Coordinates of N, CA and C in Angstrom, one line a residue:
M1 N 18.2 -0.4 31.1 CA 18.8 0.5 29.9 C 19.8 -0.4 29.3
A2 N 21.1 0.0 29.7 CA 22.1 -0.8 29.0 C 21.5 -2.7 28.7
D3 N 20.9 -3.3 29.0 CA 20.7 -4.9 28.4 C 19.7 -3.9 26.8
A4 N 18.7 -3.3 26.9 CA 17.6 -3.0 25.7 C 18.8 -2.4 24.4
D5 N 20.1 -1.2 24.9 CA 21.2 -0.5 24.4 C 21.9 -2.4 23.9
N6 N 22.8 -2.8 24.0 CA 23.2 -3.9 23.9 C 22.0 -5.5 22.7
R7 N 21.0 -5.3 23.3 CA 20.3 -5.8 22.4 C 20.0 -5.3 21.2
A8 N 19.7 -4.0 21.2 CA 19.4 -3.0 19.9 C 20.6 -3.5 18.8
L9 N 22.2 -3.5 20.0 CA 24.1 -3.5 18.7 C 23.2 -4.3 18.2
R10 N 23.2 -5.8 18.6 CA 23.1 -6.9 18.1 C 22.1 -7.6 16.9
N11 N 21.5 -6.5 17.2 CA 19.5 -7.4 16.1 C 19.7 -6.3 15.3
K12 N 20.8 -5.2 14.5 CA 20.3 -4.8 13.8 C 20.1 -4.7 12.3
V13 N 19.7 -4.0 11.9 CA 19.3 -4.4 10.4 C 19.3 -3.5 9.0
A14 N 19.8 -3.6 8.0 CA 19.7 -2.8 6.8 C 18.7 -3.5 5.9
I15 N 18.0 -2.3 5.2 CA 17.4 -1.8 4.9 C 17.6 -2.0 3.0
I16 N 18.4 -3.2 1.9 CA 19.3 -2.3 1.2 C 18.7 -3.2 0.0
G17 N 17.0 -2.6 -0.4 CA 16.5 -2.5 -0.9 C 14.8 -2.2 -0.8
M18 N 13.7 -1.7 -1.7 CA 13.0 -1.4 -1.8 C 11.6 -2.0 -2.8
G19 N 10.3 -2.7 -2.7 CA 9.4 -2.7 -3.7 C 8.3 -1.9 -3.1
C20 N 7.5 -2.3 -4.3 CA 6.1 -0.7 -4.5 C 5.7 -1.5 -5.3
R21 N 4.3 -1.8 -4.7 CA 3.1 -2.1 -5.8 C 2.5 -1.0 -5.8
L22 N 2.9 0.2 -7.0 CA 2.7 1.2 -7.3 C 1.6 1.1 -8.7
P23 N 0.1 2.2 -8.4 CA -0.8 2.5 -9.5 C -0.4 3.1 -11.1
G24 N -1.0 3.0 -11.7 CA -0.9 3.8 -12.4 C -0.1 3.5 -13.9
G25 N 0.7 2.1 -14.2 CA 1.8 1.4 -14.7 C 3.1 2.6 -14.0
A26 N 2.6 3.2 -13.1 CA 4.6 3.0 -12.1 C 5.5 1.6 -11.9
S27 N 6.2 2.1 -12.4 CA 7.1 0.8 -12.2 C 8.2 0.9 -11.2
D28 N 8.1 2.4 -10.9 CA 9.2 2.5 -9.8 C 9.5 3.8 -8.8
H29 N 8.8 4.6 -7.9 CA 8.6 5.4 -7.2 C 8.9 7.0 -8.2
R30 N 9.6 7.0 -8.9 CA 10.0 8.2 -9.2 C 8.8 8.8 -10.3
T31 N 8.3 7.3 -11.3 CA 7.2 7.9 -12.3 C 6.2 7.9 -11.2
F32 N 5.9 7.1 -10.1 CA 4.6 8.0 -9.4 C 4.5 8.9 -9.0
W33 N 5.7 9.9 -8.3 CA 5.6 10.9 -8.2 C 5.3 11.6 -9.4
R34 N 6.1 11.1 -10.6 CA 5.1 11.6 -11.7 C 4.1 11.6 -11.8
N35 N 3.3 10.8 -12.0 CA 1.9 10.8 -12.3 C 0.9 11.6 -11.3
L36 N 1.6 12.4 -9.7 CA 0.7 13.3 -9.0 C 1.1 13.7 -8.9
M37 N 2.6 14.2 -9.4 CA 2.6 15.6 -9.7 C 1.3 16.3 -11.0
A38 N 1.5 15.5 -12.0 CA 0.8 15.6 -13.3 C -0.5 15.6 -13.0
G39 N -1.0 14.9 -11.9 CA -2.7 14.3 -11.0 C -3.4 13.8 -11.9
K40 N -2.5 12.9 -12.7 CA -3.3 11.6 -13.2 C -3.7 10.8 -12.0
D41 N -5.0 10.9 -13.3 CA -5.8 10.0 -12.4 C -5.3 8.3 -12.2
C42 N -4.6 7.9 -11.3 CA -4.3 6.3 -11.0 C -5.5 4.8 -10.2
S43 N -6.2 5.6 -9.5 CA -7.2 4.5 -9.3 C -7.5 3.4 -10.2
T44 N -8.2 2.3 -10.1 CA -8.3 1.6 -11.0 C -9.0 0.1 -10.1
P45 N -10.1 -0.4 -11.0 CA -10.8 -1.8 -10.3 C -10.0 -2.3 -9.5
T46 N -10.8 -2.8 -8.0 CA -10.3 -4.3 -7.1 C -9.9 -5.1 -8.1
P47 N -8.7 -5.7 -8.0 CA -8.3 -7.0 -9.1 C -9.2 -8.3 -8.6
P48 N -10.0 -8.2 -9.6 CA -10.8 -9.6 -8.8 C -10.4 -10.7 -8.1
D49 N -8.8 -11.2 -8.1 CA -8.0 -12.0 -7.3 C -7.7 -11.9 -6.2
R50 N -7.8 -10.2 -5.6 CA -7.4 -9.6 -4.5 C -8.8 -9.8 -3.7
S51 N -9.9 -9.7 -3.5 CA -11.3 -9.5 -3.3 C -12.3 -9.2 -3.7
D52 N -13.6 -10.2 -4.3 CA -14.9 -10.6 -4.4 C -15.2 -8.7 -4.3
V53 N -15.6 -8.1 -4.8 CA -16.2 -7.0 -4.8 C -18.0 -6.6 -5.0
T54 N -18.0 -7.9 -5.9 CA -19.7 -8.0 -6.4 C -19.8 -8.7 -4.8
T55 N -19.6 -9.8 -4.2 CA -19.9 -10.1 -2.7 C -19.8 -9.8 -1.9
L56 N -18.7 -8.8 -1.8 CA -18.1 -8.2 -0.3 C -18.6 -6.8 -0.7
G57 N -18.9 -6.1 -1.3 CA -19.3 -5.4 -1.8 C -20.6 -5.0 -1.3
S58 N -20.8 -3.4 -0.2 CA -22.0 -2.6 0.2 C -22.1 -1.4 1.1
R59 N -23.4 -0.7 0.5 CA -23.5 0.5 0.5 C -23.8 1.0 2.1
V60 N -24.3 -0.1 2.4 CA -25.2 -0.5 3.8 C -23.5 0.1 4.9
R61 N -23.6 0.9 5.5 CA -22.9 1.8 6.1 C -22.3 0.8 7.3
A62 N -23.7 0.6 8.2 CA -23.5 -0.7 9.6 C -23.3 -1.7 9.2
K63 N -23.0 -2.4 8.0 CA -22.3 -3.6 8.0 C -21.2 -4.1 7.8
P64 N -20.3 -5.1 8.8 CA -19.6 -5.2 9.4 C -18.4 -5.7 8.1
G65 N -17.2 -5.7 7.9 CA -16.5 -6.2 6.6 C -16.9 -6.0 5.6
R66 N -17.6 -5.1 5.4 CA -18.2 -4.5 3.7 C -16.7 -3.8 3.1
L67 N -17.0 -3.6 2.2 CA -16.0 -3.1 0.5 C -16.8 -2.2 0.8
V68 N -15.9 -1.2 0.3 CA -16.6 0.7 -0.1 C -15.4 1.1 -1.4
G69 N -17.3 1.0 -3.1 CA -15.8 1.5 -4.3 C -15.3 0.3 -5.1
G70 N -14.6 -0.5 -4.8 CA -14.1 -0.9 -5.4 C -13.0 -1.2 -6.3
R71 N -12.3 0.7 -5.7 CA -11.1 0.6 -6.3 C -10.3 1.5 -5.5
G72 N -8.8 1.5 -6.2 CA -8.3 1.8 -5.5 C -6.2 2.4 -6.0

């Protein structure tokens, strides 16, 4: 147990920032929270560079690896 405690002390990590990709035009967590509180619909179509919804999308539940919705 002492070895685990020593390793934990040697391997300290400090989080000094946070980056987020937020929907609804929010550039920070405060704006995102305001959008949530206002009930704003922040869902948008899946960007084409992220995944090809036209070829990966499927309504067949049994199909493995399918995408549903095409919005996020």
